[in-house]
């Protein structure tokens, strides 16, 4: 009797797992909503599983890859970001890992856009006022006013998939855009957006001509009303252009006092202590965060300071959390479906078994081309 393929999922990712069950895989799913302890992951990997489904909460490091060096054939992560997975160690042991890029691009970008709107138009303090029975009258400027995003300037920091999708959405709101990317510039895309902006202006759809261009980090931060982060988390030594604490005391001080920061990328891109201070001392006007240096956000985080609650929106790593995006079993629509398909591609040797041809594998560099 042939051995069944064994897979351990560190989290229940929904109905897409039935695809594996219906193929006869031996599937074990960690049954609790929180992440399993590292010791359990190591133990499962040592037990000889062929594949593992992981979330961004699991640390998949040298110890895990070492434990799986003779048996583990693939790690399939349900996320686009993979800073929890040691690429260097995956490569050292020649274990491919996959991610779920693309299917969450629009959901994440629109969430960043909505966060900007919630912050700019002070929707949370306004609702709080109403619920608190402090809405005494309609008045032209009391108790406070927000700011529109239309016609304003946004810095797009990071122009990968999600940054470009954010640009597309901001262009629909007649925003000017200063783009910065430490590693990759897509001038074709920026040119296309400018052409669309020009056409909208020519056809009388917007009064002012809007513009978009690449620039330096300093210029982008210093001249924007909103700053939205879309870079991957890369620590010192992982890249020539690390992004860890890219937003720190120095870069926060470059921003205008009226600027607002939006982070839907990874928490450690922002130095939270510096940000809390910037908000307390009004170096900038607001921040909306979906991701944190430590998740879940600790009870004693300075970001929870009630003194900055009116200008600091805090969401629970939620940007890709829409039904289709998170759970569809269609690999072209859902993270769960794409995660399962990435796992299957490797375990069943799709694409002629050539890992470099598998669309969802990240660390293709470890596998060279087949002769
Ligand atoms: C979510 O944060 C992801 O990386 O997919």
Coordinates of C-alpha atoms and ligand atoms in Angstrom, one line a residue:
X1 CA 0.0 0.0 0.0
X2 CA 1.4 3.4 -0.9
X3 CA 2.0 5.8 1.9
X4 CA -0.5 8.6 2.3
X5 CA 0.9 12.2 1.9
X6 CA 1.0 13.7 5.3
X7 CA 0.2 17.4 5.9
X8 CA 0.1 19.4 9.1
X9 CA -1.8 22.7 9.1
X10 CA -1.0 25.0 11.9
X11 CA -4.4 26.6 11.5
X12 CA -7.8 25.8 10.1
X13 CA -8.0 27.6 6.8
X14 CA -11.5 26.5 6.0
X15 CA -13.2 24.4 3.3
X16 CA -10.2 24.6 0.9
X17 CA -8.6 21.9 3.2
X18 CA -11.3 19.5 1.8
X19 CA -9.4 19.5 -1.5
X20 CA -6.6 17.8 0.4
X21 CA -8.9 15.4 2.2
X22 CA -10.7 14.4 -1.0
X23 CA -7.3 13.6 -2.5
X24 CA -6.8 11.1 0.3
X25 CA -4.1 13.1 2.1
X26 CA -3.5 12.4 5.7
X27 CA -4.3 15.9 7.1
X28 CA -3.9 17.1 10.6
X29 CA -5.2 20.5 11.5
X30 CA -4.2 22.3 14.7
X31 CA -7.6 22.8 16.3
X32 CA -7.2 26.0 18.3
X33 CA -7.6 29.5 16.9
X34 CA -4.2 30.7 18.3
X35 CA -0.9 29.6 16.9
X36 CA 0.5 26.3 18.0
X37 CA 3.6 26.3 20.2
X38 CA 6.9 26.1 18.4
X39 CA 7.7 22.8 20.1
X40 CA 4.6 21.2 18.5
X41 CA 5.6 22.4 15.1
X42 CA 9.0 20.9 15.5
X43 CA 7.5 17.7 16.8
X44 CA 5.2 17.4 13.8
X45 CA 8.0 18.2 11.4
X46 CA 10.2 15.6 13.0
X47 CA 7.4 13.0 12.7
X48 CA 8.0 13.1 9.0
X49 CA 5.2 15.2 7.5
X50 CA 5.5 15.9 3.8
X51 CA 4.0 19.4 3.8
X52 CA 3.0 22.1 6.3
X53 CA 0.5 24.9 6.0
X54 CA 1.6 28.0 8.0
X55 CA 0.4 31.4 9.0
X56 CA 2.4 34.6 9.6
X57 CA 2.1 33.8 13.3
X58 CA 4.5 30.8 13.0
X59 CA 8.2 31.2 13.2
X60 CA 9.6 28.9 10.5
X61 CA 13.3 29.2 11.2
X62 CA 16.5 27.2 11.0
X63 CA 15.3 24.8 13.8
X64 CA 12.2 23.9 11.8
X65 CA 14.0 23.4 8.5
X66 CA 16.7 21.4 10.2
X67 CA 14.0 19.2 11.7
X68 CA 12.5 18.6 8.3
X69 CA 15.7 18.3 6.2
X70 CA 15.1 14.7 5.1
X71 CA 11.3 14.7 4.9
X72 CA 9.6 18.0 4.7
X73 CA 8.9 18.8 1.0
X74 CA 7.0 22.1 1.2
X75 CA 5.9 24.9 3.5
X76 CA 2.7 26.7 2.2
X77 CA 2.1 30.0 3.9
X78 CA -1.4 31.6 3.8
X79 CA -0.1 35.2 3.4
X80 CA 1.7 37.3 0.9
X81 CA 4.3 38.4 3.5
X82 CA 6.8 35.7 4.6
X83 CA 9.0 37.5 7.1
X84 CA 8.3 34.7 9.6
X85 CA 10.0 32.2 7.3
X86 CA 13.8 32.1 7.1
X87 CA 14.4 32.2 3.4
X88 CA 18.1 31.5 3.9
X89 CA 17.4 28.4 5.9
X90 CA 14.8 27.2 3.5
X91 CA 17.4 27.5 0.8
X92 CA 20.1 25.8 2.9
X93 CA 17.9 22.7 3.2
X94 CA 16.4 23.1 -0.3
X95 CA 12.8 23.2 1.0
X96 CA 10.5 25.3 -1.2
X97 CA 8.0 27.6 0.4
X98 CA 4.9 29.2 -1.2
X99 CA 2.9 32.3 -0.5
X100 CA -0.4 33.8 -1.6
X101 CA 0.6 36.9 -3.4
X102 CA -1.9 38.7 -5.8
X103 CA -5.2 37.4 -4.4
X104 CA -5.1 39.9 -1.5
X105 CA -3.7 42.8 -3.4
X106 CA -7.0 44.7 -4.0
X107 CA -8.4 43.9 -0.6
X108 CA -5.4 45.2 1.2
X109 CA -5.0 48.3 -0.9
X110 CA -8.7 49.2 -0.5
X111 CA -8.4 48.7 3.3
X112 CA -5.4 51.0 3.3
X113 CA -7.5 53.5 1.4
X114 CA -10.4 53.2 3.8
X115 CA -8.1 53.6 6.8
X116 CA -6.8 56.8 5.3
X117 CA -10.5 58.0 4.9
X118 CA -11.5 57.0 8.4
X119 CA -8.5 58.9 9.8
X120 CA -8.7 61.9 7.6
X121 CA -12.5 62.5 8.1
X122 CA -12.2 61.7 11.9
X123 CA -15.0 59.1 11.6
X124 CA -14.1 57.4 14.9
X125 CA -14.0 60.5 17.2
X126 CA -17.2 61.7 15.4
X127 CA -19.1 58.4 16.1
X128 CA -17.7 58.3 19.6
X129 CA -19.1 61.8 20.2
X130 CA -22.6 60.7 19.0
X131 CA -22.6 57.5 21.0
X132 CA -21.5 59.4 24.0
X133 CA -24.4 61.9 23.6
X134 CA -22.1 64.8 23.0
X135 CA -23.7 65.7 19.7
X136 CA -25.5 68.9 20.8
X137 CA -26.0 70.8 17.6
X138 CA -25.0 71.0 13.9
X139 CA -22.3 73.7 13.6
X140 CA -20.1 74.6 10.6
X141 CA -16.9 73.9 12.4
X142 CA -17.5 72.5 15.9
X143 CA -16.5 70.3 17.6
X144 CA -13.8 69.6 14.9
X145 CA -13.3 69.2 11.2
X146 CA -11.6 66.5 9.2
X147 CA -9.6 66.8 5.9
X148 CA -10.6 65.5 2.5
X149 CA -8.3 63.2 0.6
X150 CA -9.4 64.4 -2.8
X151 CA -6.9 66.7 -4.4
X152 CA -4.3 66.0 -1.6
X153 CA -0.8 64.5 -2.0
X154 CA 0.0 60.9 -0.8
X155 CA 3.4 59.3 -0.4
X156 CA 3.3 55.7 -1.6
X157 CA 6.2 54.0 0.1
X158 CA 6.7 50.7 -1.7
X159 CA 5.5 50.1 -5.2
X160 CA 5.1 46.4 -5.4
X161 CA 1.7 44.8 -6.1
X162 CA -0.2 46.4 -3.2
X163 CA 1.5 49.8 -3.5
X164 CA 0.5 49.9 -7.2
X165 CA -3.1 48.9 -6.4
X166 CA -3.2 51.7 -3.8
X167 CA -1.9 54.1 -6.5
X168 CA -4.8 53.0 -8.8
X169 CA -7.3 53.7 -6.0
X170 CA -5.8 57.1 -5.1
X171 CA -5.8 58.1 -8.7
X172 CA -9.6 57.7 -8.7
X173 CA -9.8 60.2 -5.9
X174 CA -7.7 62.8 -7.9
X175 CA -4.8 62.6 -5.5
X176 CA -1.2 63.6 -6.3
X177 CA 1.3 60.9 -5.6
X178 CA 5.0 60.9 -4.6
X179 CA 6.3 57.4 -4.9
X180 CA 9.3 55.8 -3.3
X181 CA 10.6 52.3 -3.4
X182 CA 13.9 51.3 -1.9
X183 CA 14.3 48.4 -4.3
X184 CA 12.0 48.5 -7.3
X185 CA 10.5 51.2 -9.5
X186 CA 7.7 50.5 -12.1
X187 CA 7.9 53.6 -14.3
X188 CA 5.5 52.0 -16.9
X189 CA 2.7 51.8 -14.4
X190 CA 3.3 55.4 -13.1
X191 CA 3.3 56.6 -16.7
X192 CA 0.0 54.9 -17.4
X193 CA -1.5 56.4 -14.3
X194 CA -0.4 59.9 -15.4
X195 CA -2.0 59.3 -18.8
X196 CA -5.3 58.3 -17.1
X197 CA -5.1 61.4 -14.9
X198 CA -4.5 63.6 -17.9
X199 CA -7.5 62.1 -19.7
X200 CA -9.7 62.7 -16.7
X201 CA -8.6 66.3 -16.6
X202 CA -9.0 66.8 -20.4
X203 CA -12.5 65.4 -20.2
X204 CA -13.5 67.7 -17.4
X205 CA -13.8 65.1 -14.7
X206 CA -11.5 66.9 -12.3
X207 CA -10.7 70.6 -12.0
X208 CA -7.1 70.4 -11.2
X209 CA -4.4 68.4 -13.1
X210 CA -3.0 65.7 -10.9
X211 CA 0.5 64.3 -11.0
X212 CA 2.5 61.2 -10.0
X213 CA 6.2 60.6 -9.9
X214 CA 9.0 58.7 -8.2
X215 CA 11.1 60.6 -5.8
X216 CA 13.4 60.2 -2.7
X217 CA 12.1 59.0 0.7
X218 CA 12.9 62.4 2.2
X219 CA 10.9 64.3 -0.5
X220 CA 8.0 61.9 -0.4
X221 CA 7.7 62.1 3.4
X222 CA 8.3 65.9 3.6
X223 CA 5.7 66.9 1.0
X224 CA 2.8 64.6 1.5
X225 CA -0.5 64.9 3.4
X226 CA -0.8 61.1 3.7
X227 CA 1.9 58.5 3.8
X228 CA 0.9 54.9 3.1
X229 CA 3.4 52.0 3.7
X230 CA 3.5 49.0 1.3
X231 CA 7.0 47.6 1.7
X232 CA 7.9 44.0 2.8
X233 CA 9.6 43.7 6.1
X234 CA 13.3 43.2 5.5
X235 CA 15.7 43.2 8.4
X236 CA 19.4 44.2 8.4
X237 CA 21.3 41.4 6.6
X238 CA 18.3 40.2 4.7
X239 CA 18.5 42.8 1.9
X240 CA 20.6 45.6 0.6
X241 CA 17.6 47.8 1.3
X242 CA 16.2 46.8 4.7
X243 CA 12.9 48.2 5.8
X244 CA 13.0 47.5 9.6
X245 CA 12.1 50.8 11.4
X246 CA 12.1 52.7 8.1
X247 CA 9.7 55.0 9.9
X248 CA 11.6 56.1 13.0
X249 CA 12.2 59.3 14.9
X250 CA 14.3 60.8 12.0
X251 CA 11.8 60.0 9.2
X252 CA 8.8 60.9 11.3
X253 CA 10.4 64.3 11.9
X254 CA 10.6 64.8 8.1
X255 CA 6.8 64.7 7.8
X256 CA 4.5 67.7 7.9
X257 CA 2.7 68.3 11.2
X258 CA -0.6 67.8 9.3
X259 CA 0.6 64.5 7.8
X260 CA -1.1 61.2 8.5
X261 CA 0.5 57.7 8.4
X262 CA -1.1 54.5 7.2
X263 CA 0.5 51.1 7.8
X264 CA -0.9 47.9 6.3
X265 CA 2.4 46.4 5.5
X266 CA 4.3 44.9 8.5
X267 CA 4.5 46.3 12.0
X268 CA 8.2 46.4 12.5
X269 CA 8.5 48.8 9.5
X270 CA 7.5 51.4 12.0
X271 CA 9.2 52.2 15.3
X272 CA 6.1 52.3 17.5
X273 CA 7.7 54.1 20.4
X274 CA 8.8 56.9 18.1
X275 CA 5.4 57.0 16.4
X276 CA 3.5 57.2 19.8
X277 CA 5.8 60.1 20.7
X278 CA 5.2 61.8 17.3
X279 CA 1.5 61.6 17.9
X280 CA 1.7 62.7 21.5
X281 CA 3.9 65.7 20.6
X282 CA 2.1 66.5 17.4
X283 CA 5.0 66.0 15.0
X284 CA 2.3 64.5 12.8
X285 CA -1.5 64.6 12.9
X286 CA -2.5 61.0 12.8
X287 CA -1.8 57.4 12.2
X288 CA -3.9 54.4 11.2
X289 CA -2.3 51.0 11.8
X290 CA -3.3 47.5 10.9
X291 CA 0.0 45.8 11.8
X292 CA 2.3 45.9 14.8
X293 CA 5.8 45.2 16.0
X294 CA 4.2 42.5 18.3
X295 CA 0.9 40.9 17.4
X296 CA -1.6 40.9 19.1
X297 CA -0.9 44.5 20.2
X298 CA 0.3 44.2 23.9
X299 CA -2.0 45.8 26.6
X300 CA 0.8 48.2 27.6
X301 CA 1.6 49.4 24.0
X302 CA 2.2 53.2 24.0
X303 CA -0.1 53.2 20.9
X304 CA -3.0 52.6 23.3
X305 CA -2.4 55.9 25.2
X306 CA -5.8 57.5 25.6
X307 CA -4.2 60.9 25.0
X308 CA -3.7 60.0 21.3
X309 CA -6.9 57.9 20.8
X310 CA -8.6 60.6 18.7
X311 CA -5.8 60.5 16.1
X312 CA -4.6 56.9 16.2
X313 CA -6.7 54.2 14.6
X314 CA -5.8 50.6 15.6
X315 CA -7.1 47.6 13.6
X316 CA -6.3 43.9 14.2
X317 CA -4.2 42.9 11.2
X318 CA -7.4 42.9 9.2
X319 CA -6.6 44.3 5.7
X320 CA -7.0 41.1 3.8
X321 CA -9.9 39.9 6.0
X322 CA -12.7 39.8 3.5
X323 CA -14.6 36.6 2.9
X324 CA -13.6 35.9 -0.7
X325 CA -10.0 37.0 -0.2
X326 CA -9.3 35.0 2.9
X327 CA -11.3 31.9 2.3
X328 CA -12.3 31.2 -1.4
X329 CA -11.0 27.8 -2.5
X330 CA -10.5 29.2 -6.0
X331 CA -6.7 29.8 -6.2
X332 CA -7.3 32.8 -8.4
X333 CA -9.5 34.5 -5.7
X334 CA -8.7 33.2 -2.2
X335 CA -5.7 33.0 0.0
X336 CA -6.8 29.6 1.3
X337 CA -7.3 28.2 -2.2
X338 CA -3.9 29.6 -3.4
X339 CA -2.2 28.2 -0.3
X340 CA -3.6 24.7 -0.9
X341 CA -2.7 24.9 -4.6
X342 CA 0.9 25.9 -3.8
X343 CA 1.2 22.9 -1.5
X344 CA -0.3 20.5 -4.1
X345 CA 1.9 21.9 -6.9
X346 CA 5.0 20.8 -4.9
X347 CA 3.7 17.6 -3.4
X348 CA 2.3 16.3 -6.7
X349 CA 5.1 17.5 -8.9
X350 CA 3.0 19.8 -11.1
X351 CA 4.8 21.8 -13.8
X352 CA 6.9 18.7 -14.6
X353 CA 8.2 18.8 -11.1
X354 CA 10.2 21.9 -11.9
X355 CA 9.9 24.1 -8.8
X356 CA 11.2 27.1 -10.6
X357 CA 8.1 27.0 -12.8
X358 CA 5.6 26.8 -9.9
X359 CA 3.9 30.2 -9.7
X360 CA 3.4 30.3 -5.9
X361 CA 6.9 29.1 -4.8
X362 CA 8.9 32.1 -3.4
X363 CA 12.5 30.7 -3.0
X364 CA 12.9 29.6 -6.6
X365 CA 16.6 30.6 -6.4
X366 CA 17.4 27.5 -4.4
X367 CA 16.3 25.1 -7.2
X368 CA 18.1 26.3 -10.3
X369 CA 16.7 25.3 -13.7
X370 CA 16.2 21.7 -14.7
X371 CA 18.5 20.5 -17.5
Ligands
LIG1 C1 -1.0 39.5 5.4 O1 -0.6 40.3 6.2 C2 -0.3 38.9 4.4 O2 0.9 39.0 4.3 O3 -0.9 38.2 3.6

